[in-house]
Amino acid sequence: MAPTPADQRVHEDGRVELEPGDVRSLEGSRFFNDELAPVPVEKRTWTTYNYFALWMGMAHNIPSYALAASLIALGMNWVQALITITIGNLVVLAPMLLNSHAGTKYGIPFPVFARAFYGMRGANLAALLRAFIACGWFGIQTWVGGEAIYVILGRLLGSWWRDAPEIAGQHWTLWLSFVVFWIGQMLIIWRGMEAVRRFENWTAPLVSVGFLIMLGYVLVKAGGLGPILADGGKLGWGPDFWKVFAPSLMAMIAFWSTLSLNMPDFTRFGGSQRKQVRGQILGLPTTMTFIAIVAILTTSGGHVLYGEDIWDPAQLADKFTSPVVVVVALVALVLATISANLAANVVSPSYDFSNAFPKKITFAVGGGITGVIGVLIQPWRLYSDPNIYIFAWLGFYGGLLGAVAGVLVAGYWVIARTKLKLKDLYTPDGVYWFSGGWNWRALVATLVGAVLSVGGAYGGPFPDGGLIPFLKPLYDYNWVVGFVAAFAVFAALSLSANKEEASERGPSRIDPAAVDG
């Protein structure tokens, strides 16, 4: 086993930190700022409950509901939809916990963790890829939040608001609701991470209240669970179901594949590995299963009542006859959507943009960049149709992030064996500089994984025959293909290089902490 670097202090529970003097020595480095710095052990205080509550805040949101509800819209029955979502959550939990380990052990955020395998500069590729996807999600969450405001005010103000003239295909009052929702979030972000955390503390439970109100209303109007559970769906259990199952499962995985990369942004504050692992195991599967059950039953009930599958909760609520139910439910959803959006889609890109320019971009500036890109990406198009939402948006980026996850898991667990040189993650003079700040092996592995996983993309904006026709069959398994391919390529290239260097040095053991460049 490689000796522990002299500048690292290892605690009994395995967590590592730098000596105070070594932290101060990094302050002049262009790869260092206070937000990217390793968290001192005394400040790593998050408990099991903190992580459970974090997942409650992140998972209980309108897009999570829409993800489950969209499976009903695609023709699944409630059993098929629940099975698909449960399997997807369990699969994505594995890389999430594997990458979370580094955050708790070393107190580092995701972009700094990525430096160990992509290189000091190459990490920006992984970080900015994750950041731009988070920007897309920020825009989607903002759009659905604005849509909810539009429905609420439509019930309160009447037809002049609901039927206002259209601009660019949408009522101008809907655009105004979107802008107001966007500005409200920007004001919270601009006050910094502590303001985000305080807002989450009191809004996270509200989404459950809103969804349960909607479910209760639908159950009463539909005559209970009987008519809802009797709906057998449109696909059956034959070939039609299995054709939809694989890409839908990949979409479920892709939904949280973003967090499977950047959970170190949160686990860096963990009081122990046990606390963060237990909190996430208790948090992700349970909260997502809860929201899935509510969404599935509510959407199925909506089909019984209105004869159509309405997967957008704001549009479904708009059909309710009780204005009080609509307003109370959607107000809760609006506040909770802000909470989820700030936690899941602002923290990560703020760190990621800061990693690209540590001396110029703070958390608040990074959040502002996220908000602007979130509008430019036109989220109303991504959210307009369940086929685009699942097969194009979720499927495509899921394959890309699967490749990045494969590199990180292979690098940390197979090559480095969980041992990193903490100080070297912040300086161009260390082992993670590789060649000009880039590790070509990670780039090759990511490229191979990405091409194999999404090269055959089809449907939505992609050609029906696939971008690269002979790769089309792989696209239905995009995240798994990207993860496995990148994992295998990076592990093979890195282990081969380490063996070559070991033979050149003689019979001494390979230092797993120094991933060769």
XYZ file of C-alpha atoms in Angstrom:
517
model
C 0.000 0.000 0.000
C 1.293 3.463 -0.866
C 2.406 5.579 2.089
C 0.177 8.458 3.131
C 1.555 11.792 1.855
C 3.139 13.810 4.650
C 0.785 16.763 4.109
C -2.354 14.626 4.662
C -3.898 13.838 8.029
C -5.862 10.583 8.130
C -8.474 10.253 10.880
C -9.535 6.988 12.516
C -12.713 6.795 10.446
C -10.692 7.080 7.217
C -11.501 10.695 6.383
C -8.568 12.729 5.106
C -7.731 16.427 5.332
C -4.809 18.707 4.651
C -2.784 20.331 7.387
C -3.841 24.001 7.812
C -0.498 25.256 6.588
C -0.782 23.219 3.404
C -4.224 24.669 2.695
C -2.843 28.193 3.044
C 0.014 27.341 0.704
C -2.507 26.573 -2.046
C -4.260 29.942 -1.937
C -2.088 31.350 -4.709
C -2.796 28.459 -7.070
C -5.016 29.230 -10.058
C -6.773 25.906 -9.400
C -7.876 26.871 -5.898
C -10.569 28.990 -4.302
C -12.478 28.797 -1.031
C -15.491 27.032 -2.559
C -13.372 24.294 -4.185
C -11.091 23.835 -1.166
C -11.310 20.544 0.786
C -13.727 20.830 3.702
C -11.950 20.490 7.087
C -13.053 17.435 9.045
C -14.530 19.536 11.864
C -16.916 21.088 9.331
C -18.051 17.749 7.898
C -21.122 17.491 10.073
C -23.970 16.219 7.876
C -25.885 13.311 9.413
C -27.950 10.448 8.000
C -31.042 12.607 8.363
C -29.440 15.492 6.446
C -28.917 13.244 3.426
C -32.374 11.747 3.701
C -33.857 15.252 3.861
C -31.691 16.333 0.928
C -33.134 13.548 -1.194
C -36.645 14.369 -0.073
C -36.096 17.924 -1.275
C -34.490 16.902 -4.565
C -36.708 13.949 -5.519
C -40.095 15.458 -4.694
C -40.552 17.854 -7.582
C -42.712 18.287 -10.654
C -40.253 16.704 -13.170
C -39.941 13.646 -10.888
C -43.718 13.363 -10.951
C -43.781 13.932 -14.711
C -41.126 11.256 -15.234
C -43.312 8.613 -13.580
C -46.519 9.959 -15.097
C -45.009 9.925 -18.594
C -44.691 6.133 -18.407
C -48.470 5.941 -18.062
C -48.773 8.310 -21.025
C -46.539 5.955 -23.024
C -48.963 3.097 -22.373
C -47.652 1.274 -19.299
C -49.952 0.163 -16.512
C -49.234 1.060 -12.898
C -47.298 -2.165 -12.161
C -45.055 -1.808 -15.200
C -44.328 1.831 -14.446
C -43.482 1.142 -10.796
C -41.178 -1.766 -11.687
C -39.350 0.353 -14.271
C -38.796 3.227 -11.857
C -37.707 1.014 -8.948
C -35.106 -0.846 -11.030
C -33.780 2.424 -12.445
C -33.351 3.947 -8.992
C -31.511 0.913 -7.650
C -29.164 0.819 -10.651
C -28.197 4.490 -10.474
C -27.729 4.284 -6.693
C -24.627 2.099 -7.203
C -22.385 4.606 -9.078
C -23.821 7.364 -6.896
C -22.536 5.698 -3.722
C -19.212 4.765 -5.343
C -18.504 8.372 -6.350
C -19.890 9.742 -3.075
C -17.108 7.939 -1.180
C -14.444 10.357 -2.454
C -16.411 13.402 -1.330
C -16.718 12.137 2.238
C -13.168 10.802 2.453
C -11.395 13.875 1.070
C -13.946 16.695 1.481
C -13.752 17.593 -2.219
C -16.475 18.560 -4.726
C -17.078 16.722 -7.982
C -14.946 18.888 -10.334
C -11.918 18.545 -8.051
C -12.504 14.792 -7.810
C -12.566 14.616 -11.624
C -9.083 16.197 -11.764
C -7.584 12.959 -10.425
C -8.515 11.118 -13.625
C -9.145 13.707 -16.334
C -6.294 16.017 -15.332
C -6.250 19.509 -13.888
C -7.571 20.993 -17.121
C -9.309 17.927 -18.485
C -11.644 17.896 -15.488
C -13.369 20.890 -17.040
C -14.654 18.605 -19.793
C -16.472 16.372 -17.300
C -17.511 19.281 -15.084
C -18.859 21.514 -17.852
C -20.685 18.605 -19.497
C -22.424 18.002 -16.174
C -22.970 21.738 -15.729
C -24.672 22.307 -19.079
C -27.055 19.410 -18.427
C -27.847 20.916 -15.025
C -28.593 24.178 -16.826
C -31.090 22.317 -18.988
C -32.748 20.867 -15.899
C -32.762 24.270 -14.237
C -34.627 25.606 -17.252
C -37.110 22.708 -17.250
C -37.836 23.105 -13.536
C -38.246 26.839 -14.013
C -40.629 26.330 -16.910
C -42.871 23.912 -15.017
C -42.805 26.200 -11.972
C -43.825 29.129 -14.146
C -46.557 27.000 -15.692
C -47.924 26.267 -12.227
C -47.985 30.004 -11.412
C -49.830 30.618 -14.685
C -52.515 28.064 -13.746
C -52.869 29.436 -10.204
C -53.316 33.018 -11.405
C -55.661 31.821 -14.133
C -57.985 30.433 -11.470
C -57.782 33.644 -9.450
C -57.861 36.238 -12.254
C -60.099 34.597 -14.830
C -60.117 34.196 -18.595
C -58.278 37.417 -19.438
C -55.164 35.875 -17.901
C -55.674 32.340 -19.188
C -56.614 33.344 -22.733
C -54.196 36.248 -23.217
C -52.746 36.748 -26.732
C -49.950 34.402 -27.743
C -46.325 35.294 -28.375
C -44.056 32.666 -29.954
C -46.667 29.963 -29.476
C -47.425 30.633 -25.784
C -49.714 33.051 -23.951
C -47.769 36.133 -22.912
C -49.023 35.593 -19.379
C -47.317 32.176 -19.355
C -44.068 33.810 -20.464
C -44.492 36.384 -17.683
C -45.029 33.622 -15.103
C -41.854 31.928 -16.330
C -39.851 35.148 -16.005
C -41.185 35.874 -12.508
C -40.317 32.351 -11.364
C -36.835 32.700 -12.877
C -36.175 36.042 -11.165
C -37.302 34.701 -7.781
C -34.757 31.899 -7.978
C -31.988 34.231 -9.119
C -32.537 36.428 -6.068
C -32.084 33.432 -3.755
C -29.007 32.204 -5.646
C -27.389 35.632 -5.569
C -27.467 35.586 -1.767
C -25.262 32.489 -1.766
C -25.280 28.847 -0.707
C -26.502 29.571 2.823
C -29.648 31.246 1.474
C -30.264 28.202 -0.718
C -29.906 25.901 2.286
C -32.258 27.955 4.482
C -34.921 28.048 1.763
C -34.729 24.266 1.345
C -35.168 23.626 5.071
C -38.728 24.907 5.189
C -39.970 24.223 1.647
C -38.832 20.614 1.034
C -41.868 18.909 2.647
C -44.391 21.097 0.814
C -44.221 19.175 -2.446
C -45.484 16.037 -0.734
C -48.440 18.021 0.552
C -49.220 19.341 -2.926
C -49.043 15.962 -4.636
C -51.086 14.245 -1.924
C -53.811 16.870 -2.275
C -53.975 16.157 -6.010
C -54.024 12.390 -5.430
C -56.754 12.689 -2.793
C -58.911 14.774 -5.125
C -58.504 12.298 -7.991
C -59.267 9.282 -5.760
C -62.461 10.840 -4.481
C -63.667 11.856 -7.941
C -62.672 8.523 -9.554
C -64.424 6.450 -6.888
C -61.375 5.059 -5.112
C -58.446 2.905 -6.188
C -60.522 0.209 -7.885
C -61.121 1.920 -11.235
C -57.531 3.186 -11.286
C -55.844 -0.160 -10.627
C -58.142 -1.909 -13.076
C -56.586 -0.025 -15.989
C -54.396 -2.601 -17.767
C -52.462 -0.069 -19.841
C -52.052 -0.175 -23.623
C -48.872 -2.228 -23.986
C -49.594 -5.544 -22.271
C -46.605 -7.713 -21.353
C -45.613 -8.666 -24.871
C -43.134 -7.177 -27.379
C -44.781 -3.737 -27.265
C -43.924 -3.408 -23.571
C -40.332 -4.612 -23.867
C -39.739 -2.251 -26.768
C -40.615 0.676 -24.484
C -39.161 -0.792 -21.278
C -35.438 -0.594 -22.132
C -35.295 3.094 -23.192
C -37.673 4.005 -20.361
C -35.405 2.256 -17.853
C -32.412 4.150 -19.237
C -34.403 7.372 -18.817
C -35.072 6.521 -15.163
C -31.327 5.996 -14.656
C -30.446 9.119 -16.627
C -32.789 11.223 -14.501
C -30.401 10.887 -11.545
C -27.199 10.167 -13.497
C -26.337 13.828 -13.033
C -26.319 13.407 -9.257
C -24.426 10.122 -9.577
C -21.503 12.276 -10.720
C -21.726 15.294 -8.485
C -22.907 13.830 -5.170
C -19.403 14.590 -3.812
C -20.609 18.222 -3.847
C -22.839 17.178 -0.925
C -21.040 14.198 0.620
C -17.935 16.357 1.173
C -19.854 17.592 4.233
C -20.563 14.046 5.489
C -19.905 13.179 9.138
C -18.841 9.668 8.084
C -19.110 7.235 5.206
C -21.755 5.306 7.129
C -23.931 8.389 7.572
C -23.900 9.437 3.940
C -24.412 5.880 2.657
C -27.324 5.186 4.999
C -28.873 8.567 4.279
C -28.764 7.998 0.530
C -29.961 4.386 0.674
C -32.875 5.500 2.828
C -33.419 8.640 0.783
C -33.283 7.997 -2.963
C -35.259 4.732 -3.399
C -37.930 5.607 -0.847
C -38.585 9.190 -1.933
C -38.596 8.322 -5.631
C -40.851 5.315 -5.045
C -43.251 7.510 -3.086
C -43.407 10.180 -5.771
C -43.720 7.483 -8.452
C -46.692 5.846 -6.736
C -48.412 9.199 -6.290
C -47.745 10.193 -9.916
C -48.838 6.846 -11.333
C -52.077 6.736 -9.345
C -52.878 10.389 -10.003
C -52.240 10.122 -13.754
C -54.188 6.862 -13.991
C -57.018 8.490 -12.061
C -56.911 11.434 -14.433
C -57.377 8.992 -17.313
C -60.461 7.549 -15.597
C -61.893 11.041 -15.034
C -60.962 12.834 -18.239
C -60.306 10.040 -20.746
C -56.720 11.110 -21.444
C -53.278 10.636 -19.901
C -52.198 14.053 -18.604
C -48.613 13.653 -17.438
C -48.005 17.321 -16.523
C -49.379 17.908 -12.980
C -50.067 21.582 -13.598
C -52.200 20.785 -16.645
C -53.986 17.999 -14.752
C -54.710 20.269 -11.792
C -56.063 22.859 -14.205
C -58.927 20.450 -15.002
C -60.037 20.193 -11.364
C -63.339 21.903 -10.623
C -62.324 23.081 -7.138
C -60.319 26.342 -7.284
C -59.203 25.860 -3.669
C -57.665 22.461 -4.415
C -55.903 23.832 -7.498
C -54.440 26.856 -5.727
C -53.334 25.088 -2.533
C -51.789 22.138 -4.378
C -49.929 24.228 -6.927
C -48.645 26.810 -4.426
C -47.040 23.942 -2.528
C -45.592 22.558 -5.750
C -44.210 25.948 -6.800
C -42.319 26.472 -3.535
C -41.032 22.923 -3.466
C -39.929 23.102 -7.097
C -37.760 26.091 -6.242
C -36.218 24.081 -3.409
C -35.499 21.071 -5.620
C -34.199 23.210 -8.456
C -31.732 25.084 -6.284
C -30.396 21.912 -4.637
C -30.173 19.652 -7.687
C -29.445 22.099 -10.494
C -27.605 25.098 -9.072
C -25.073 23.737 -6.567
C -23.330 21.503 -9.103
C -22.978 23.898 -12.068
C -21.926 26.703 -9.727
C -19.006 24.550 -8.566
C -18.379 23.368 -12.126
C -18.193 26.857 -13.623
C -16.054 27.941 -10.683
C -13.693 25.052 -11.410
C -13.198 26.367 -14.955
C -12.266 29.851 -13.693
C -11.568 29.562 -9.936
C -10.354 33.124 -9.516
C -13.233 34.763 -11.379
C -16.424 32.766 -10.805
C -18.026 32.553 -7.363
C -21.030 30.444 -6.368
C -23.409 33.341 -7.057
C -21.888 34.110 -10.471
C -21.959 30.405 -11.379
C -25.627 30.285 -10.400
C -26.314 33.315 -12.585
C -24.648 31.616 -15.547
C -26.784 28.549 -14.886
C -29.948 30.638 -14.969
C -29.104 32.325 -18.263
C -28.143 29.099 -20.048
C -31.255 27.452 -18.604
C -33.362 29.939 -20.611
C -31.269 29.781 -23.791
C -31.681 26.001 -23.953
C -35.457 26.517 -24.513
C -36.800 24.153 -21.830
C -40.389 24.432 -23.090
C -39.335 22.361 -26.108
C -37.618 19.660 -24.019
C -40.693 19.320 -21.816
C -43.311 19.506 -24.541
C -43.733 15.795 -25.287
C -43.053 12.605 -23.263
C -41.256 11.044 -26.226
C -38.832 13.968 -26.471
C -38.540 14.185 -22.678
C -37.650 10.495 -22.229
C -36.099 9.249 -25.461
C -34.276 12.376 -26.671
C -33.400 14.535 -23.653
C -32.958 11.912 -20.914
C -31.680 9.181 -23.209
C -29.020 11.253 -24.958
C -27.469 12.949 -21.962
C -27.755 9.737 -19.934
C -25.378 8.014 -22.321
C -22.884 10.871 -22.141
C -22.880 10.986 -18.348
C -22.721 7.201 -18.147
C -19.355 7.416 -19.908
C -18.059 10.000 -17.415
C -19.283 7.877 -14.504
C -17.462 4.866 -15.941
C -14.165 6.754 -15.981
C -14.576 8.038 -12.417
C -15.584 4.692 -10.908
C -12.801 2.816 -12.716
C -10.253 5.467 -11.804
C -11.119 5.785 -8.142
C -11.838 2.156 -7.268
C -9.723 0.130 -9.717
C -6.739 2.362 -10.519
C -6.325 4.631 -7.474
C -7.924 2.151 -5.035
C -9.558 5.128 -3.247
C -6.166 6.760 -2.525
C -5.665 10.315 -3.780
C -2.968 12.909 -3.192
C -5.151 15.701 -1.908
C -2.734 18.606 -2.281
C -1.877 17.580 -5.837
C -5.518 18.108 -6.822
C -4.951 21.862 -6.516
C -1.550 22.412 -8.089
C -0.066 21.993 -11.586
C 3.120 20.612 -10.004
C 1.498 17.347 -8.864
C 0.778 13.915 -10.295
C -2.579 14.980 -11.732
C -1.101 17.381 -14.237
C -0.548 14.461 -16.626
C 0.317 15.920 -20.049
C -0.417 19.640 -20.207
C -3.213 19.225 -17.669
C -5.010 16.486 -19.664
C -5.143 12.712 -19.213
C -5.609 11.401 -22.741
C -6.695 7.984 -21.465
C -9.758 9.464 -19.775
C -10.601 11.432 -22.909
C -10.347 8.341 -25.121
C -12.462 6.287 -22.707
C -15.124 9.003 -22.520
C -15.211 9.382 -26.302
C -15.553 5.636 -26.867
C -18.297 5.355 -24.257
C -20.146 8.375 -25.645
C -20.033 7.261 -29.289
C -21.174 3.736 -28.509
C -23.979 4.900 -26.208
C -25.494 7.798 -28.161
C -24.062 7.400 -31.651
C -27.223 5.547 -32.647
C -29.599 8.151 -31.188
C -32.994 8.093 -32.878
C -36.432 9.598 -32.389
C -37.412 13.171 -31.529
C -34.847 15.488 -33.166
C -32.732 12.533 -34.321
C -33.193 10.584 -37.601
C -35.391 7.496 -37.341
C -32.545 5.313 -38.577
C -30.165 6.669 -35.936
C -27.283 9.140 -36.210
C -24.977 6.174 -36.867
C -27.399 3.468 -38.066
C -25.447 0.371 -37.007
C -25.250 1.723 -33.432
C -29.012 2.291 -33.181
C -29.685 -0.911 -31.144
C -27.242 0.285 -28.457
C -29.112 3.552 -27.926
C -31.920 1.769 -26.090
C -29.323 0.839 -23.444
C -27.437 4.154 -23.581
C -26.418 4.712 -19.958
C -25.295 1.116 -19.389
C -23.372 1.056 -22.679
C -21.633 4.351 -21.920
C -20.722 3.321 -18.367
C -19.436 -0.167 -19.201
C -17.488 0.898 -22.292
C -15.761 3.859 -20.620
C -15.032 1.834 -17.470
C -13.407 -0.965 -19.475
C -11.386 1.298 -21.775
C -10.069 3.554 -19.002
C -9.203 0.655 -16.715
C -7.397 -1.196 -19.522
C -5.393 1.833 -20.682
C -4.425 2.942 -17.175
C -3.492 -0.487 -15.823
C -1.408 -1.174 -18.933
C 0.448 2.111 -18.493
C 1.075 1.410 -14.802
C 2.511 -2.025 -15.614
C 4.849 -0.532 -18.189
C 6.106 2.055 -15.735
C 6.490 -0.551 -13.013
C 8.655 -2.702 -15.266
C 10.811 0.325 -16.086
C 11.268 1.160 -12.391
C 11.974 -2.407 -11.380
C 10.141 -4.692 -8.950
C 8.793 -1.937 -6.665
C 5.047 -1.844 -6.129
C 2.806 0.415 -8.168
C 1.654 3.495 -6.300
C -2.119 3.475 -6.763
C -2.396 7.045 -5.523
C -0.457 8.393 -8.470
C -2.618 7.619 -11.464
C -0.082 7.727 -14.289
C -0.281 10.269 -17.048
